[in-house]
Amino acid sequence: MLGITCFCNMFDIFGLLSLISSLVIPVSVCIIAGLVVLTPVFICAARNHFKNKKKSCGEHASTVAFFHPYCNMGGGGERVLWCAIRAIQTRHPAVKIAVYTGDLESSPDEILNRVNQRFNIILPNPVEFIYLRRRQWVEAKMYPYFTLLGQSLGSIILGLEALFSFLPDVYVDSMGYAFTLPLFKYIGCCRTACYVHYPTITSDMLHRVSQRTVAHNNRRLVARSPFLTAGKLLYYRIFSMAYSWAGRCADCVMVNSSWTEDHINDLWKCPLKTHRIYPPCDVNDLKKLPILKQDANKKDKLLKIVSVGQFRPEKDHPLQLRSMYELRQLLPEDLWERVRLTFVGSCRDAEDEQRMRDMSDLCKHLSLENNVEFKVNIPYEELRQELKESVIGLHAMWNEHFGIGVVECMAAGLIMVAHRSGGPRMDIVEEAEGSRNGFLAESEMEYAQTIAAILQLSASSRENICTAARASVDRFSVAEFETGFLRTMQPLLSNS
Ligand SMILES: *[C@@H]1O[C@H](CO)[C@@H](O)[C@H](O)[C@H]1NC(C)=O
């Protein structure tokens, strides 16, 4: 205590503060100047280092590396990764494939076994795994504030680790870490490509901030204050400029759907090198199901409608129930009695279960309980059986980005009634007469009228639609993906 008082007496506290502040400015100027000078020096040195390394390798077979830090996850993005690798290995056996991964706890054999079990994919040639130890830098939970910026800077750190661990000829970012592209292009002198499932920032996000709407990317505090909103808008604008510059560093851009394509064209503005390659869906098995020849005039058969989807709010089960209510008014009583709507889906948590119970209450309220049933968490075989016995598939989610469930129903030979928005409208359902492969609807009345019309179609028109639907889902098949992917990558793979 005594010591501190003495200290204060000796050096007047204000003097100390002014001493510190007079130091802060020159020190920070030095740091910034150092960075400004050292960064280009570092980039040039690294670039030369990698250039020489490339030359000395000379005639070796070329290498392609995929940046996929979560390659053991087993989701849709991973199916794209492994299908892409299999396609290159099959067409270009001499090309060496490497995968940058952060799955330190899984050995290469474990990863490949899981790929085989999960996706039924066996790779013809070995893959080299490059393990990265700094994956935590790209995890959202590291950055409670400025998450976008934090994750992007983190991906640069992870990208640098990747670049210094292994230098490929062709670099492919398959997880949407666009900021790694300039590293490999300008420092590593690689040819670069990326496959985008989802843009990191979208115009919708900017829009929500400027409208001051509270959302998962916009806290209440920010939405309420005009000052914070302006700051956040500036941050988003600068970020999207940087993102768009990074994205344009790719020599070839692939996107997974029309929705993503629209956003990427909006941001990156390089439509000539942007290609839409739908991800591979496994539709072959469902296409083997026989098409149901159901005659509406046969008095005893059930007319089954199926709706596949998790019990999540955006799937809009209430809209589907209200459509059934309207349908009842449109059909003669004996026909209505044979109509059955089955909801097939999974409940992930207690909230989903509550939602499902609310739904069956709504059913009773609309007195539909004899015509609607729920099948929760059923095994795949039973779902397949359900698809086999149904005539119509129902989908009601607004603005779904794609709608793989819709594709699967069409592959199984069902006539789809899907929501007139998002992926079903842009990518999947074709309504022009002559090439019709399904139907779109928006309001409950429209849904009801469409279903009634389908139930009254002649057997031959129904079969025409089913056949068209089945043929059209080939656009989303594995074979179509492989052809498209190889065609797009060809310029990068050849003359290396
Ligand atoms: C593209 O990726 C996004 C994000 O994973 C997904 O929501 C969408 O369904 C995908 N599109 C296709 C065609 O699979």
mmCIF file of C-alpha atoms and ligand atoms in Angstrom, residues 196-198 256-257 260 278-279 401-404 427, ligand 1:
data_model
loop_
_atom_site.group_PDB
_atom_site.id
_atom_site.type_symbol
_atom_site.label_atom_id
_atom_site.label_comp_id
_atom_site.label_asym_id
_atom_site.label_seq_id
_atom_site.Cartn_x
_atom_site.Cartn_y
_atom_site.Cartn_z
ATOM 1 C CA VAL A 196 -19.572 -23.866 -53.686
ATOM 2 C CA HIS A 197 -22.524 -25.316 -51.769
ATOM 3 C CA TYR A 198 -23.469 -22.141 -50.038
ATOM 4 C CA ASN A 256 -24.404 -26.860 -56.594
ATOM 5 C CA SER A 257 -27.741 -25.318 -57.670
ATOM 6 C CA THR A 260 -26.230 -20.795 -55.254
ATOM 7 C CA TYR A 278 -25.670 -30.579 -59.422
ATOM 8 C CA PRO A 279 -24.397 -32.763 -56.597
ATOM 9 C CA HIS A 401 -32.606 -24.243 -51.701
ATOM 10 C CA PHE A 402 -32.897 -27.505 -53.493
ATOM 11 C CA GLY A 403 -35.225 -30.279 -52.344
ATOM 12 C CA ILE A 404 -33.570 -33.656 -52.530
ATOM 13 C CA ASP A 427 -34.227 -26.704 -60.730
HETATM 14 C C1 LIG B 1 -26.386 -26.996 -52.038
HETATM 15 O O1 LIG B 1 -25.853 -26.872 -50.760
HETATM 16 C C2 LIG B 1 -26.714 -26.310 -49.795
HETATM 17 C C3 LIG B 1 -25.950 -26.161 -48.505
HETATM 18 O O2 LIG B 1 -25.416 -27.364 -48.077
HETATM 19 C C4 LIG B 1 -27.957 -27.175 -49.626
HETATM 20 O O3 LIG B 1 -28.863 -26.549 -48.747
HETATM 21 C C5 LIG B 1 -28.610 -27.399 -50.969
HETATM 22 O O4 LIG B 1 -29.661 -28.309 -50.834
HETATM 23 C C6 LIG B 1 -27.579 -27.937 -51.945
HETATM 24 N N1 LIG B 1 -28.149 -28.084 -53.264
HETATM 25 C C7 LIG B 1 -28.245 -29.252 -53.862
HETATM 26 C C8 LIG B 1 -28.671 -29.206 -55.270
HETATM 27 O O5 LIG B 1 -28.001 -30.310 -53.281
#
